[in-house]
Amino acid sequence: MIRLEDIHQTYQGSQGPVHALRGVDLHIRPGEIFGIIGRSGAGKSSLVRTVNLLNRPSQGTVTVAGRSLTALDSAGLRAARREIGMIFQHFNLLSSRSVFDNVALPLELAGLSRGEIRERVAPLLELVGLGTLADRYPSQISGGQKQRVGIARALASRPKVLLSDEATSALDPETTRAILALLQQINRDLGLTIVLITHQMQVIKQVAGRLAVMEAGRIVEQGDTLQVFSDPQHEVTRSLLDEIVPQELPVNVVERVRTLLGSAGHAPASLLRLTFSGPESDRPLLSDVARRFGLDLNIVHGQIDEVQGHPFGNLAVVATGARADLDSAVALLAGAGVRVQEVVHA
């Protein structure tokens, strides 16, 4: 649906050229919700704005729904943009226009009659849960409702792609969850391809099937969301994931276990950090290795979460027993898809 190839974006700044994007390649499939995440200044907003050529790349090609946007003339680009809706962090509503008329604006600009506009806008307001607020003005509705107006407006031209540029950043957590649930519903009901720009892993966790992580104008990691969450490869990804599942054991836990294992009379033992996701999360692997290898297992720390219904997380376990049995247990766990890190051994 969306293919970006060798995208570069260079701005002329006060101190010289600014390289916002550096050779980005990205393929977003039809009908998926794709997340693009990174810290402020990573280049994610610059990237999403190349999809509809609000920012024309300095180099590279942009293809949407089989059309190369970078090869179109002005008239062709205007027509292509009607198939790409966009919602923004700060809503961008016109205060002098009612909810209905804000949603109707792009249809008025496209030359539709008032009757055609009403036939299209009324169902959209129902879809986003604002059917009873059509005559209100932006000053009379909440932030979450304003964003719903922005979503309805973006859908008015019946796009194939919906771009969301930090659309939930100005909202409280409860409203954010409601807006993300609405985007999921739109994705299911209308089959839209949705691209989410965000700096919040919680947003990615709730709705994105795949994601790309950006840093300094480049994509440093991408893939299936559950896989990336359970086995992040890049330091930036691990840092962003810290807000959901800490990537390192707390120092006090490690030191407490180190002291315990170093005490007189303690049998040979290891502090193991187990990271898991998907089907192995539901298997009784710990009880299995305890029985099979005669180990004593003590869970000293852990956290389990979900990515859209799929569990992932980590546990810190003190495993006590003979070294050969510990090694066999680690091999069994690894063979079952669990990542095992030996943090302390004594």
Short mmCIF file of C-alpha atoms in Angstrom, two decimals:
data_model
loop_
_atom_site.label_atom_id
_atom_site.label_comp_id
_atom_site.label_asym_id
_atom_site.label_seq_id
_atom_site.Cartn_x
_atom_site.Cartn_y
_atom_site.Cartn_z
CA MET A 1 0.00 0.00 0.00
CA ILE A 2 2.77 2.45 0.99
CA ARG A 3 6.35 2.06 -0.18
CA LEU A 4 9.10 4.53 0.66
CA GLU A 5 12.43 3.97 -1.06
CA ASP A 6 15.71 5.71 -0.21
CA ILE A 7 13.97 8.73 1.30
CA HIS A 8 16.22 11.66 2.17
CA GLN A 9 14.99 15.00 3.53
CA THR A 10 17.33 17.94 3.98
CA TYR A 11 16.31 21.36 5.31
CA GLN A 12 18.34 24.53 5.30
CA GLY A 13 18.70 25.53 8.95
CA SER A 14 20.19 28.63 10.53
CA GLN A 15 23.41 26.71 11.21
CA GLY A 16 23.51 24.93 7.87
CA PRO A 17 21.82 21.86 6.33
CA VAL A 18 19.62 19.72 8.60
CA HIS A 19 19.34 16.07 7.56
CA ALA A 20 15.89 15.07 8.84
CA LEU A 21 15.72 11.77 6.92
CA ARG A 22 18.65 9.64 5.82
CA GLY A 23 17.95 6.86 3.35
CA VAL A 24 14.68 5.50 4.75
CA ASP A 25 13.18 2.37 3.19
CA LEU A 26 9.75 1.29 4.42
CA HIS A 27 6.92 -0.94 3.20
CA ILE A 28 3.48 -0.71 4.85
CA ARG A 29 0.98 -3.40 3.91
CA PRO A 30 -2.64 -2.78 2.87
CA GLY A 31 -5.10 -2.75 5.77
CA GLU A 32 -2.58 -2.81 8.61
CA ILE A 33 -2.01 -0.43 11.51
CA PHE A 34 1.67 0.47 11.38
CA GLY A 35 3.42 2.41 14.13
CA ILE A 36 6.42 4.70 13.71
CA ILE A 37 8.04 5.59 17.02
CA GLY A 38 11.03 7.60 18.14
CA ARG A 39 12.13 10.36 20.43
CA SER A 40 11.54 14.03 19.60
CA GLY A 41 13.70 14.99 16.64
CA ALA A 42 14.09 11.41 15.39
CA GLY A 43 12.46 12.30 12.06
CA LYS A 44 9.15 10.48 12.41
CA SER A 45 6.90 13.47 11.66
CA SER A 46 9.09 14.41 8.70
CA LEU A 47 8.73 10.85 7.47
CA VAL A 48 4.93 10.64 7.72
CA ARG A 49 4.57 13.95 5.90
CA THR A 50 6.45 12.53 2.94
CA VAL A 51 3.67 9.93 2.50
CA ASN A 52 1.29 12.62 1.19
CA LEU A 53 4.14 14.87 0.03
CA LEU A 54 3.34 17.66 2.47
CA ASN A 55 7.11 17.36 2.72
CA ARG A 56 8.58 16.52 -0.68
CA PRO A 57 11.69 14.40 -0.12
CA SER A 58 15.03 15.69 -1.35
CA GLN A 59 15.68 12.22 -2.75
CA GLY A 60 13.76 8.95 -3.10
CA THR A 61 10.37 7.73 -4.27
CA VAL A 62 6.98 7.57 -2.53
CA THR A 63 4.42 5.08 -3.82
CA VAL A 64 0.88 4.89 -2.40
CA ALA A 65 -1.75 2.45 -3.70
CA GLY A 66 0.37 1.70 -6.73
CA ARG A 67 0.94 5.33 -7.74
CA SER A 68 4.31 7.05 -7.55
CA LEU A 69 3.41 10.34 -5.87
CA THR A 70 6.85 11.81 -6.49
CA ALA A 71 6.25 11.48 -10.25
CA LEU A 72 2.84 13.22 -10.31
CA ASP A 73 2.15 16.74 -11.50
CA SER A 74 0.23 19.19 -9.28
CA ALA A 75 -3.23 18.10 -10.46
CA GLY A 76 -2.37 14.42 -10.08
CA LEU A 77 -0.97 15.00 -6.61
CA ARG A 78 -4.12 16.85 -5.50
CA ALA A 79 -6.22 13.91 -6.63
CA ALA A 80 -3.92 11.40 -4.91
CA ARG A 81 -4.04 13.33 -1.64
CA ARG A 82 -7.82 12.86 -1.48
CA GLU A 83 -7.08 9.19 -0.80
CA ILE A 84 -4.79 10.04 2.13
CA GLY A 85 -6.47 11.42 5.26
CA MET A 86 -4.52 12.98 8.13
CA ILE A 87 -5.20 13.74 11.79
CA PHE A 88 -3.06 15.98 13.96
CA GLN A 89 -2.05 16.44 17.58
CA HIS A 90 -3.74 19.84 17.95
CA PHE A 91 -6.96 19.03 16.03
CA ASN A 92 -6.78 22.08 13.66
CA LEU A 93 -10.51 22.76 13.86
CA LEU A 94 -12.08 26.04 12.78
CA SER A 95 -13.62 27.67 15.84
CA SER A 96 -16.24 29.53 13.79
CA ARG A 97 -17.64 26.34 12.27
CA SER A 98 -19.84 23.75 13.95
CA VAL A 99 -18.81 20.12 14.36
CA PHE A 100 -20.83 19.25 11.26
CA ASP A 101 -19.32 22.05 9.19
CA ASN A 102 -15.76 21.21 10.26
CA VAL A 103 -16.24 17.68 8.96
CA ALA A 104 -17.93 19.00 5.82
CA LEU A 105 -15.12 21.42 4.93
CA PRO A 106 -13.06 19.15 2.62
CA LEU A 107 -16.26 18.12 0.83
CA GLU A 108 -17.22 21.76 0.28
CA LEU A 109 -13.77 22.41 -1.15
CA ALA A 110 -14.24 19.41 -3.45
CA GLY A 111 -17.48 20.94 -4.79
CA LEU A 112 -20.07 18.48 -3.41
CA SER A 113 -23.64 19.69 -3.05
CA ARG A 114 -25.16 20.30 0.38
CA GLY A 115 -27.31 17.18 0.03
CA GLU A 116 -24.29 15.03 -0.87
CA ILE A 117 -22.35 16.49 2.03
CA ARG A 118 -25.13 15.72 4.51
CA GLU A 119 -25.39 12.14 3.25
CA ARG A 120 -21.69 11.64 3.83
CA VAL A 121 -21.10 13.63 7.05
CA ALA A 122 -24.03 12.35 9.14
CA PRO A 123 -22.88 8.68 9.08
CA LEU A 124 -19.31 9.74 9.86
CA LEU A 125 -20.45 11.63 12.96
CA GLU A 126 -22.31 8.51 14.07
CA LEU A 127 -19.22 6.40 13.42
CA VAL A 128 -17.04 8.55 15.68
CA GLY A 129 -19.73 8.88 18.36
CA LEU A 130 -20.69 12.51 17.77
CA GLY A 131 -24.09 12.14 16.14
CA THR A 132 -25.80 14.25 18.81
CA LEU A 133 -23.15 17.01 18.79
CA ALA A 134 -23.32 18.06 15.13
CA ASP A 135 -24.44 21.63 15.94
CA ARG A 136 -21.91 22.33 18.69
CA TYR A 137 -18.76 24.38 18.23
CA PRO A 138 -15.18 23.37 19.12
CA SER A 139 -15.24 25.52 22.27
CA GLN A 140 -18.21 23.49 23.53
CA ILE A 141 -16.66 20.02 23.30
CA SER A 142 -13.81 18.17 25.01
CA GLY A 143 -10.34 17.42 23.66
CA GLY A 144 -11.24 13.82 22.91
CA GLN A 145 -14.37 14.94 21.07
CA LYS A 146 -12.33 17.45 19.07
CA GLN A 147 -10.03 14.64 17.98
CA ARG A 148 -13.08 12.61 16.93
CA VAL A 149 -14.13 15.55 14.77
CA GLY A 150 -10.64 15.55 13.26
CA ILE A 151 -10.93 11.83 12.52
CA ALA A 152 -14.35 12.25 10.90
CA ARG A 153 -13.02 15.12 8.79
CA ALA A 154 -10.06 12.99 7.68
CA LEU A 155 -12.47 10.23 6.63
CA ALA A 156 -14.82 12.55 4.72
CA SER A 157 -13.02 12.13 1.39
CA ARG A 158 -13.15 8.31 1.77
CA PRO A 159 -9.38 7.82 1.89
CA LYS A 160 -7.52 4.54 1.56
CA VAL A 161 -4.82 5.64 4.02
CA LEU A 162 -5.11 7.48 7.34
CA LEU A 163 -2.04 9.21 8.78
CA SER A 164 -2.00 10.02 12.50
CA ASP A 165 0.73 12.45 13.57
CA GLU A 166 0.91 12.30 17.40
CA ALA A 167 -2.90 12.43 17.43
CA THR A 168 -3.19 11.27 21.06
CA SER A 169 -0.27 13.20 22.58
CA ALA A 170 -2.47 16.03 23.89
CA LEU A 171 -5.02 13.67 25.47
CA ASP A 172 -5.28 12.08 28.90
CA PRO A 173 -4.66 8.29 29.16
CA GLU A 174 -8.35 7.30 29.28
CA THR A 175 -9.24 9.43 26.27
CA THR A 176 -6.16 8.15 24.44
CA ARG A 177 -7.33 4.55 24.89
CA ALA A 178 -10.79 5.49 23.57
CA ILE A 179 -9.37 7.22 20.48
CA LEU A 180 -7.06 4.27 19.77
CA ALA A 181 -10.01 1.88 20.11
CA LEU A 182 -11.89 4.04 17.60
CA LEU A 183 -8.96 3.84 15.17
CA GLN A 184 -8.96 0.05 15.54
CA GLN A 185 -12.68 -0.01 14.77
CA ILE A 186 -12.18 2.18 11.69
CA ASN A 187 -9.36 -0.10 10.55
CA ARG A 188 -11.60 -3.17 10.89
CA ASP A 189 -14.82 -1.68 9.52
CA LEU A 190 -13.42 0.39 6.65
CA GLY A 191 -10.26 -1.57 5.86
CA LEU A 192 -8.12 1.55 6.03
CA THR A 193 -4.35 1.39 6.23
CA ILE A 194 -3.39 3.47 9.28
CA VAL A 195 0.05 4.91 10.01
CA LEU A 196 0.56 6.06 13.61
CA ILE A 197 3.35 8.47 14.55
CA THR A 198 4.02 8.51 18.28
CA HIS A 199 6.71 8.71 20.95
CA GLN A 200 4.69 6.48 23.30
CA MET A 201 5.22 2.71 23.33
CA GLN A 202 1.85 2.35 25.10
CA VAL A 203 0.17 3.60 21.93
CA ILE A 204 2.10 1.12 19.78
CA LYS A 205 1.32 -1.69 22.24
CA GLN A 206 -2.43 -1.10 22.05
CA VAL A 207 -3.00 -0.97 18.31
CA ALA A 208 -0.01 -1.46 15.98
CA GLY A 209 0.58 -4.82 14.34
CA ARG A 210 4.02 -3.80 13.11
CA LEU A 211 6.33 -0.93 13.92
CA ALA A 212 9.47 0.93 12.93
CA VAL A 213 11.80 2.64 15.40
CA MET A 214 13.50 5.85 14.27
CA GLU A 215 16.62 7.61 15.48
CA ALA A 216 18.50 10.51 13.84
CA GLY A 217 16.53 10.27 10.60
CA ARG A 218 17.01 6.54 10.13
CA ILE A 219 14.96 3.42 10.85
CA VAL A 220 17.05 1.46 13.33
CA GLU A 221 14.64 -1.44 13.91
CA GLN A 222 11.35 -2.68 12.52
CA GLY A 223 9.16 -5.76 12.59
CA ASP A 224 6.19 -7.47 14.21
CA THR A 225 5.23 -5.58 17.38
CA LEU A 226 5.18 -8.61 19.69
CA GLN A 227 8.57 -9.76 18.41
CA VAL A 228 10.15 -6.32 18.81
CA PHE A 229 8.68 -5.91 22.30
CA SER A 230 9.90 -9.30 23.47
CA ASP A 231 13.33 -9.21 21.78
CA PRO A 232 14.43 -5.62 21.02
CA GLN A 233 17.68 -5.43 19.10
CA HIS A 234 18.61 -1.73 19.23
CA GLU A 235 19.48 0.35 22.28
CA VAL A 236 16.93 3.03 21.30
CA THR A 237 14.18 0.40 21.18
CA ARG A 238 15.17 -0.97 24.58
CA SER A 239 15.15 2.54 26.02
CA LEU A 240 11.67 3.27 24.66
CA LEU A 241 10.39 -0.07 25.98
CA ASP A 242 11.55 0.75 29.50
CA GLU A 243 8.25 2.59 30.06
CA ILE A 244 6.37 -0.71 29.65
CA VAL A 245 8.74 -3.53 30.65
CA PRO A 246 12.09 -2.60 32.25
CA GLN A 247 14.94 -3.97 30.15
CA GLU A 248 17.25 -4.54 33.11
CA LEU A 249 16.66 -6.01 36.53
CA PRO A 250 16.52 -3.44 39.33
CA VAL A 251 19.92 -3.03 41.00
CA ASN A 252 18.47 -3.76 44.45
CA VAL A 253 17.13 -7.13 43.25
CA VAL A 254 20.50 -8.16 41.80
CA GLU A 255 22.39 -7.06 44.90
CA ARG A 256 19.95 -8.81 47.23
CA VAL A 257 20.30 -12.07 45.33
CA ARG A 258 24.07 -11.68 45.08
CA THR A 259 24.26 -11.34 48.86
CA LEU A 260 21.97 -14.35 49.33
CA LEU A 261 23.96 -16.58 46.99
CA GLY A 262 27.23 -15.52 48.59
CA SER A 263 26.11 -16.41 52.09
CA ALA A 264 27.73 -19.35 53.90
CA GLY A 265 26.08 -22.67 53.26
CA HIS A 266 24.04 -21.65 50.22
CA ALA A 267 23.92 -24.37 47.57
CA PRO A 268 25.09 -23.68 43.99
CA ALA A 269 22.56 -21.39 42.32
CA SER A 270 22.05 -18.89 39.52
CA LEU A 271 19.91 -15.80 39.07
CA LEU A 272 18.28 -16.25 35.67
CA ARG A 273 16.35 -13.63 33.75
CA LEU A 274 13.75 -15.27 31.51
CA THR A 275 12.14 -13.34 28.67
CA PHE A 276 9.17 -14.87 26.89
CA SER A 277 6.28 -14.10 24.56
CA GLY A 278 3.48 -15.81 22.69
CA PRO A 279 2.56 -19.49 23.15
CA GLU A 280 5.35 -20.38 25.58
CA SER A 281 3.86 -17.91 28.06
CA ASP A 282 1.00 -20.37 28.69
CA ARG A 283 3.15 -23.46 29.20
CA PRO A 284 4.17 -24.63 32.71
CA LEU A 285 7.86 -24.54 31.79
CA LEU A 286 9.16 -23.64 35.25
CA SER A 287 7.40 -26.50 36.97
CA ASP A 288 8.57 -28.79 34.17
CA VAL A 289 12.28 -27.97 34.61
CA ALA A 290 11.94 -28.08 38.41
CA ARG A 291 10.56 -31.62 38.28
CA ARG A 292 12.79 -32.88 35.49
CA PHE A 293 16.09 -31.61 36.87
CA GLY A 294 15.38 -31.50 40.60
CA LEU A 295 15.82 -27.75 40.91
CA ASP A 296 14.49 -25.34 43.51
CA LEU A 297 13.07 -22.25 41.77
CA ASN A 298 12.30 -18.97 43.50
CA ILE A 299 10.75 -16.08 41.53
CA VAL A 300 12.24 -12.84 42.89
CA HIS A 301 11.02 -10.33 40.31
CA GLY A 302 8.91 -10.15 37.18
CA GLN A 303 6.43 -8.39 34.97
CA ILE A 304 3.93 -9.72 32.44
CA ASP A 305 2.06 -7.57 29.93
CA GLU A 306 0.16 -8.03 26.69
CA VAL A 307 0.41 -6.79 23.12
CA GLN A 308 -3.16 -6.87 21.79
CA GLY A 309 -3.99 -10.05 23.68
CA HIS A 310 -0.61 -11.75 23.26
CA PRO A 311 1.37 -12.08 26.52
CA PHE A 312 5.01 -11.13 26.88
CA GLY A 313 7.26 -10.31 29.81
CA ASN A 314 10.14 -11.44 31.97
CA LEU A 315 10.82 -13.22 35.23
CA ALA A 316 13.89 -13.24 37.48
CA VAL A 317 14.31 -16.69 39.00
CA VAL A 318 16.85 -18.03 41.47
CA ALA A 319 17.51 -21.62 40.38
CA THR A 320 19.29 -23.82 42.94
CA GLY A 321 20.83 -27.18 42.00
CA ALA A 322 23.80 -28.92 40.45
CA ARG A 323 25.58 -27.03 37.66
CA ALA A 324 24.88 -29.76 35.09
CA ASP A 325 21.18 -29.68 35.96
CA LEU A 326 21.10 -25.89 35.72
CA ASP A 327 22.72 -26.05 32.27
CA SER A 328 20.19 -28.66 31.13
CA ALA A 329 17.31 -26.52 32.40
CA VAL A 330 18.63 -23.46 30.55
CA ALA A 331 18.92 -25.50 27.35
CA LEU A 332 15.34 -26.77 27.69
CA LEU A 333 13.99 -23.26 28.26
CA ALA A 334 15.93 -21.86 25.31
CA GLY A 335 14.66 -24.69 23.14
CA ALA A 336 11.10 -23.73 24.10
CA GLY A 337 11.62 -20.17 22.85
CA VAL A 338 12.49 -18.52 26.18
CA ARG A 339 15.49 -16.17 26.19
CA VAL A 340 17.66 -16.91 29.22
CA GLN A 341 20.27 -14.57 30.70
CA GLU A 342 22.38 -15.69 33.63
CA VAL A 343 22.74 -12.56 35.74
CA VAL A 344 24.46 -13.99 38.86
CA HIS A 345 26.05 -17.40 39.51
CA ALA A 346 27.40 -18.71 42.78
#
